[in-house]
Short mmCIF file of N, CA and C and ligand atoms in Angstrom, two decimals:
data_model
loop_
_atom_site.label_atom_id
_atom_site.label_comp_id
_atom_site.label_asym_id
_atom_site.label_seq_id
_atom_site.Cartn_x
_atom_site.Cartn_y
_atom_site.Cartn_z
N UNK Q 1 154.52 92.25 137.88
CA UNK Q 1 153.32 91.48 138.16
C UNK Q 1 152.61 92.06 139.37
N UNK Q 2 151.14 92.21 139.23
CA UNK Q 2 150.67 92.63 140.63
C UNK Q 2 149.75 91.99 141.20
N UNK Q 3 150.28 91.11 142.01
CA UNK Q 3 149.86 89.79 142.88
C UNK Q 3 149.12 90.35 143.99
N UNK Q 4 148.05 90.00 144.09
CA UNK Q 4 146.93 90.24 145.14
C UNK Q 4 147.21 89.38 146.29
N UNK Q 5 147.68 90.28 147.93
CA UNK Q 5 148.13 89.25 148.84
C UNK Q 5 147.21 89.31 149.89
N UNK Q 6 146.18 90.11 149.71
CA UNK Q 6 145.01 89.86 151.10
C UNK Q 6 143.56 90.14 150.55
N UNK Q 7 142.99 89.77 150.97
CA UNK Q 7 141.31 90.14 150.81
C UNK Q 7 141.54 91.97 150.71
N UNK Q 8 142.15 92.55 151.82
CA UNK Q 8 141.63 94.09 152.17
C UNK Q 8 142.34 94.30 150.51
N UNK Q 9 143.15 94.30 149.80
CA UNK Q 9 143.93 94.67 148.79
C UNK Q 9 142.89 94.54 147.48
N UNK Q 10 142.21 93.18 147.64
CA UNK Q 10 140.91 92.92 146.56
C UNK Q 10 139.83 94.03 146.83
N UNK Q 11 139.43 94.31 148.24
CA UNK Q 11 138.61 95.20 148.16
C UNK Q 11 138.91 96.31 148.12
N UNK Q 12 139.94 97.44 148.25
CA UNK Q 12 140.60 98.45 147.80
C UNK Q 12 140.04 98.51 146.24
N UNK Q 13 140.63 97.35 145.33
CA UNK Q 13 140.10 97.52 143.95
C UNK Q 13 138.89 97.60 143.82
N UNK Q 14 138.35 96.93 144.13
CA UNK Q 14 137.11 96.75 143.91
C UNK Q 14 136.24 98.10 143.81
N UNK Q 15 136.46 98.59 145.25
CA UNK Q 15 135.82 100.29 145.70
C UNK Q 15 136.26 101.21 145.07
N UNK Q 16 137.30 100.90 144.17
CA UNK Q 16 137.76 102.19 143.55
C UNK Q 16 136.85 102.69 142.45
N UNK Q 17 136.56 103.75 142.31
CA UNK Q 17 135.65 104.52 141.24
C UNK Q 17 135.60 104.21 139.33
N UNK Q 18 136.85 104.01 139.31
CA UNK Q 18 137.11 103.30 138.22
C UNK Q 18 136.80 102.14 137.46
N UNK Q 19 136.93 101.25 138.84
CA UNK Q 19 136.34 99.92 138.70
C UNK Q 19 135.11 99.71 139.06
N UNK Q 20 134.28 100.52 139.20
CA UNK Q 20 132.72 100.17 139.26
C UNK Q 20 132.18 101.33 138.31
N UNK Q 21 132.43 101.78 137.27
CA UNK Q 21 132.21 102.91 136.28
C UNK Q 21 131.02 102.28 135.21
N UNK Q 22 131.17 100.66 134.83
CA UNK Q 22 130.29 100.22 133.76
C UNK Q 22 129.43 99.53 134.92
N UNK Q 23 129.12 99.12 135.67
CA UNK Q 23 128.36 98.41 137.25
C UNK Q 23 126.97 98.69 136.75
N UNK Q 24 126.53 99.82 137.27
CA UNK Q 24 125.35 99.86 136.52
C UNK Q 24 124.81 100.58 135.15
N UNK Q 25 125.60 100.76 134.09
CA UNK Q 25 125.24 100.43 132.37
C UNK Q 25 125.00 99.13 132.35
N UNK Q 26 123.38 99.06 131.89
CA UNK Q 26 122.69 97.78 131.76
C UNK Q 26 122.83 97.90 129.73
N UNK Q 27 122.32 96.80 129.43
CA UNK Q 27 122.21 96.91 127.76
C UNK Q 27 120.50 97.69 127.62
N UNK Q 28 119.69 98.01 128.81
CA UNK Q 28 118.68 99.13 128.36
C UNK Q 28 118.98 100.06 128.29
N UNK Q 29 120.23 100.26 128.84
CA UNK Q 29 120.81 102.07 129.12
C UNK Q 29 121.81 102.23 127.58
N UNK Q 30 121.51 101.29 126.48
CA UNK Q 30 122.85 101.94 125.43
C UNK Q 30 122.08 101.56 124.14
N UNK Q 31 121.96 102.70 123.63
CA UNK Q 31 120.94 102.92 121.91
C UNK Q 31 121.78 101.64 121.54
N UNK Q 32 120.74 101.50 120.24
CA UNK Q 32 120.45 100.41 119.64
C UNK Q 32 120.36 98.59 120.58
N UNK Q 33 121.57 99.07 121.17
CA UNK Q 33 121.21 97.40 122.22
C UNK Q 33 119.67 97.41 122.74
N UNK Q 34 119.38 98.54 123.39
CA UNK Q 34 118.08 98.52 124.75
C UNK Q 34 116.99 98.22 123.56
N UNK Q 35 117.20 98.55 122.07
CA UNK Q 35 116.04 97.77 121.47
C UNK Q 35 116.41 96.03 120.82
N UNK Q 36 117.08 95.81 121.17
CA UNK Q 36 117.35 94.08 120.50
C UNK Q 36 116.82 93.11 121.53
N UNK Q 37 116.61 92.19 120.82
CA UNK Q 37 116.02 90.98 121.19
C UNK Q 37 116.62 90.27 122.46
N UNK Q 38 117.98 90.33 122.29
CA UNK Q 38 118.82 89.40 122.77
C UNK Q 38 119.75 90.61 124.00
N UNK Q 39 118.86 91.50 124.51
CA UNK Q 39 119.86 92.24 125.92
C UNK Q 39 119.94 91.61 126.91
N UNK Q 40 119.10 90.58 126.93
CA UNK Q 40 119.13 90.61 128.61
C UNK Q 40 119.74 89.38 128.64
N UNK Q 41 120.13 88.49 127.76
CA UNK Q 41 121.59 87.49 127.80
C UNK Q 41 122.69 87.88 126.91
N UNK Q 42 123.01 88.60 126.50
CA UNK Q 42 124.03 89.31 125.39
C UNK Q 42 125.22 89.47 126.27
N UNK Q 43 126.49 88.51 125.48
CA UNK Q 43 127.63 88.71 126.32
C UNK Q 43 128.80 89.29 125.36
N UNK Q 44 128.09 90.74 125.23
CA UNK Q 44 129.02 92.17 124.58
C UNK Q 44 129.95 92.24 125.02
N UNK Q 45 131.38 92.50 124.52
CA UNK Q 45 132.64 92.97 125.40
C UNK Q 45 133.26 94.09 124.84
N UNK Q 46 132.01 94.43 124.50
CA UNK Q 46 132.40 96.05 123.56
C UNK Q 46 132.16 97.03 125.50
N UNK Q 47 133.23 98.08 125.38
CA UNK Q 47 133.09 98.88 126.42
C UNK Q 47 132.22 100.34 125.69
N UNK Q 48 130.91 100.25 126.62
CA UNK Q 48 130.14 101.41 126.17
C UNK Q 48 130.53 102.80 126.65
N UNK Q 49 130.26 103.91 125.61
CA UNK Q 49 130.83 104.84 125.84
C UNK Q 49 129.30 105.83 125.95
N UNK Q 50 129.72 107.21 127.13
CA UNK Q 50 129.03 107.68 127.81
C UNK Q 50 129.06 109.24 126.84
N UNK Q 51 127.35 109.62 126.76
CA UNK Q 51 127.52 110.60 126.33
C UNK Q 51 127.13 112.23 127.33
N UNK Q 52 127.34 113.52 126.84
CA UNK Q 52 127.30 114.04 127.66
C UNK Q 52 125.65 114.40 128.26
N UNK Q 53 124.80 113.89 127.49
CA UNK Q 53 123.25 113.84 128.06
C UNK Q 53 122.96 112.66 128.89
N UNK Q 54 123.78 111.78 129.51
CA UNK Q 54 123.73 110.55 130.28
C UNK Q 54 122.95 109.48 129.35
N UNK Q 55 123.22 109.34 128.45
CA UNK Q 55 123.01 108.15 127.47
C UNK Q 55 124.27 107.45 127.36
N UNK Q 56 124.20 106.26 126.78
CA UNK Q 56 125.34 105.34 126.48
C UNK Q 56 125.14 104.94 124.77
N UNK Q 57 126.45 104.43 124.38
CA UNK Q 57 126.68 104.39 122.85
C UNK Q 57 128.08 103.18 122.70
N UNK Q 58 127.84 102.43 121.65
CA UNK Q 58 129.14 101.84 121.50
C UNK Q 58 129.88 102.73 120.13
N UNK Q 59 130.88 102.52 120.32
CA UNK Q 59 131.57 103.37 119.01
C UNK Q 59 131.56 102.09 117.57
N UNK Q 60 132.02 101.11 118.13
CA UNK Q 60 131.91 99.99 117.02
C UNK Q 60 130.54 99.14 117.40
N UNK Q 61 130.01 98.83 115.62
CA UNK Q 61 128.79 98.23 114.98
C UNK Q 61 128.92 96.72 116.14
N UNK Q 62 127.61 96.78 116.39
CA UNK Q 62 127.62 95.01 116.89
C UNK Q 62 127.47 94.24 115.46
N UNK Q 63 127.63 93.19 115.23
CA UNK Q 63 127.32 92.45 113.82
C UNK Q 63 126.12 91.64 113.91
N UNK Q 64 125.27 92.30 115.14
CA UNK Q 64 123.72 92.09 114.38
C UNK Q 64 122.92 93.10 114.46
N UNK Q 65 122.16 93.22 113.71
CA UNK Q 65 121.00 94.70 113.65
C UNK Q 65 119.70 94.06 113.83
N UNK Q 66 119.35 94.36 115.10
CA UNK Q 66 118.04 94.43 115.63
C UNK Q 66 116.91 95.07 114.75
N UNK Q 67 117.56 96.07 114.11
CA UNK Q 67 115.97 96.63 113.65
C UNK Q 67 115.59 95.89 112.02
N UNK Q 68 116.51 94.99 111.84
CA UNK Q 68 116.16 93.89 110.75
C UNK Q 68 116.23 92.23 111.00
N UNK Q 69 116.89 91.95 112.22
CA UNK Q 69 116.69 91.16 112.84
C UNK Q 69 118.35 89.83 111.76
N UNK Q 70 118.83 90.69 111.74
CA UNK Q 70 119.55 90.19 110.53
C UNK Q 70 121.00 90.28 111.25
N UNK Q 71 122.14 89.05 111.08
CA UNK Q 71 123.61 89.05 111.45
C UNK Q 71 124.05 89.49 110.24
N UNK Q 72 125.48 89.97 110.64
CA UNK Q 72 126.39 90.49 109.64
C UNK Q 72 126.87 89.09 108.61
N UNK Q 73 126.95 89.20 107.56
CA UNK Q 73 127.03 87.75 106.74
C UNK Q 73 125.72 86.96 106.13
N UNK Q 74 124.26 87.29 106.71
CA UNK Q 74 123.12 86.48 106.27
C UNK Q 74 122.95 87.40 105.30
N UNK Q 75 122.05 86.85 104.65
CA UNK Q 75 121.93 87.58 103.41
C UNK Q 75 120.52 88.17 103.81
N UNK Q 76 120.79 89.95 102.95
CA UNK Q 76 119.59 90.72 103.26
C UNK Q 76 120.25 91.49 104.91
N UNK Q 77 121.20 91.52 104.93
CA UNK Q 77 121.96 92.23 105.98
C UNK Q 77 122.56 93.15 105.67
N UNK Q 78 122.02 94.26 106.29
CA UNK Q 78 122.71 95.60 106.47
C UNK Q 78 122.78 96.09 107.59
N UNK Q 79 123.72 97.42 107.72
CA UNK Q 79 124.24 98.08 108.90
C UNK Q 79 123.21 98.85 108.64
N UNK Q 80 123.80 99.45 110.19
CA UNK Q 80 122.97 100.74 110.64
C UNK Q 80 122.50 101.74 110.14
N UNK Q 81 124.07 102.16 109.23
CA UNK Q 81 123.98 103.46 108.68
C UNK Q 81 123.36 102.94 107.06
N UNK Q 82 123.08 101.75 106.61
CA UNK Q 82 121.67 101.59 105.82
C UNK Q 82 121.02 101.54 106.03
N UNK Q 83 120.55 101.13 107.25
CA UNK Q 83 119.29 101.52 107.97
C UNK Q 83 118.43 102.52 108.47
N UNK Q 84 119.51 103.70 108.12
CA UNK Q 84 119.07 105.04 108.56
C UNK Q 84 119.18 105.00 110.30
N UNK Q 85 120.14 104.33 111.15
CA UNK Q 85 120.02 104.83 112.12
C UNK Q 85 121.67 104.63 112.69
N UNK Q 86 121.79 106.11 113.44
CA UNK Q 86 122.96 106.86 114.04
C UNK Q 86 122.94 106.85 115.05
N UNK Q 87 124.11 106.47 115.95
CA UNK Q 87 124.39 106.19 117.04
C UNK Q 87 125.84 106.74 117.11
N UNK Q 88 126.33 107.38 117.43
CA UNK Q 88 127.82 107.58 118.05
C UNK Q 88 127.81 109.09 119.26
N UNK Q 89 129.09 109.57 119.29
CA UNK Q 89 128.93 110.98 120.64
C UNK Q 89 128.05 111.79 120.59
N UNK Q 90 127.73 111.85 119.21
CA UNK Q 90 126.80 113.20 119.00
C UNK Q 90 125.36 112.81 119.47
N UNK Q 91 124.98 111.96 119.11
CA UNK Q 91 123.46 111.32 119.88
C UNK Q 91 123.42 110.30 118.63
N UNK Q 92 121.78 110.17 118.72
CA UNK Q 92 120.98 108.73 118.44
C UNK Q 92 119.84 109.29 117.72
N UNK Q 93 119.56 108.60 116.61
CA UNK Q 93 118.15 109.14 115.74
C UNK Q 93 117.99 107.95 115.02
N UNK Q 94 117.14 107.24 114.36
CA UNK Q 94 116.40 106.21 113.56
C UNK Q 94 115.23 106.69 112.53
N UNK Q 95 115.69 106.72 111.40
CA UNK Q 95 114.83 106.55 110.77
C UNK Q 95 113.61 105.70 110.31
N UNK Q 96 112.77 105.75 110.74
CA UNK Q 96 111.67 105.01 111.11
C UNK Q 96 111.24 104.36 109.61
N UNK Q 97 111.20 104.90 109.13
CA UNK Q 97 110.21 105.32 107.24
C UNK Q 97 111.27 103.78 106.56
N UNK Q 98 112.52 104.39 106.64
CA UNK Q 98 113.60 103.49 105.77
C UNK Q 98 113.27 102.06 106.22
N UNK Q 99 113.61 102.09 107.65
CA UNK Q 99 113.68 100.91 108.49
C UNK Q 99 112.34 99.94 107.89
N UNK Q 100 110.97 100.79 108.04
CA UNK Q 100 109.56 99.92 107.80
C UNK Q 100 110.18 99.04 106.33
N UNK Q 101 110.20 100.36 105.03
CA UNK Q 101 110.44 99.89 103.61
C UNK Q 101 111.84 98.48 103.63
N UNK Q 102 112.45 98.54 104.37
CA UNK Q 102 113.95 97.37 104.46
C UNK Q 102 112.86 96.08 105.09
N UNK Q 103 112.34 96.47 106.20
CA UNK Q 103 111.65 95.07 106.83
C UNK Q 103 110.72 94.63 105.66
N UNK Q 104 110.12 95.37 104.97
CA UNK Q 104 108.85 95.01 103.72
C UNK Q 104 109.58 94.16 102.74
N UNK Q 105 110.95 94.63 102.31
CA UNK Q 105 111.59 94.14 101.51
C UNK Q 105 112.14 92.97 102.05
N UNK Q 106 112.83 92.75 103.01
CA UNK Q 106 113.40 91.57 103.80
C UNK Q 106 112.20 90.46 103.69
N UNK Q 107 111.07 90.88 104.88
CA UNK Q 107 110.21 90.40 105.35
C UNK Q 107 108.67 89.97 104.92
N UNK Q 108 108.90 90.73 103.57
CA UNK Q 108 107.16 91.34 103.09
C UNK Q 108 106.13 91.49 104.39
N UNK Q 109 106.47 92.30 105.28
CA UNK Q 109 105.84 92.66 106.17
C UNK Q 109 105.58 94.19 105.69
S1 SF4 U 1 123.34 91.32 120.09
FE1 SF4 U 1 124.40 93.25 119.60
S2 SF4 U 1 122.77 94.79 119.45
FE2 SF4 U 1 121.92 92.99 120.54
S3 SF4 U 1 122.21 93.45 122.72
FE3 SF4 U 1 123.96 92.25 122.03
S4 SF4 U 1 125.53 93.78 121.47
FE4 SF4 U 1 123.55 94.83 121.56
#
C-alpha cells in the first residue's frame, strides 16, 4: 500500500513529469472530439494518445459520432470508419462527400 504521509510527498507526485503528461490535452487538441458538440463538458476516461506531429488521437471509438450527431444504438448510427473518417497513429482525414450524403440520408439535409 502506498500511503501518503505529508503534503511534501503529495507534491513530489504531483511535479513529477508523468503525472502532468495529459494537464494540458484539452478535448480541442484530439481529432474527432475538438469537432463534437459536447467537448467542453465531456467526461471521457479514454486516455488520449499522442502522435508524432503533436496531435492527439484516441485508439478506441467514443460511442457517439459527432459528424452525424448520432449514439451508438440509435438508429441511423454509424461509426467512423462508415463515415469515411480515420483517426488512429498514422493521422486523421474525413471524408467530407460521404459524411454530407449520410447527413442527407439521416437528416434530409
Ligand atoms: S462525446 Fe465522444 S466524441 Fe464527443 S467530446 Fe466526448 S469523447 Fe469526444
Amino acid at each position: 500500500m502506498n500511503d501518503i504521509r505529508d503534503g511534501q510527498e503529495m507534491i513530489a507526485i504531483v511535479e513529477r513529469p508523468e503525472f502532468q503528461t495529459y494537464w494540458r490535452v484539452s478535448k480541442e487538441m484530439i481529432d474527432v472530439c475538438k469537432e463534437c458538440e459536447f467537448r467542453f463538458m465531456c467526461m471521457d476516461n479514454r486516455i488520449p494518445q499522442p502522435r508524432a506531429s503533436e496531435t492527439w488521437f484516441h485508439e478506441k471509438e467514443c460511442p457517439y459520432n459527432p459528424y452525424i450527431c448520432k449514439w451508438k444504438g440509435e438508429e441511423g448510427y454509424r461509426t467512423l470508419a462508415e463515415c469515411g473518417v480515420v483517426s488512429n497513429a498514422e493521422g486523421f482525414s474525413i471524408d467530407h462527400e460521404r459524411i454530407a450524403a449520410i447527413n442527407t440520408e439521416l437528416w434530409g439535409e
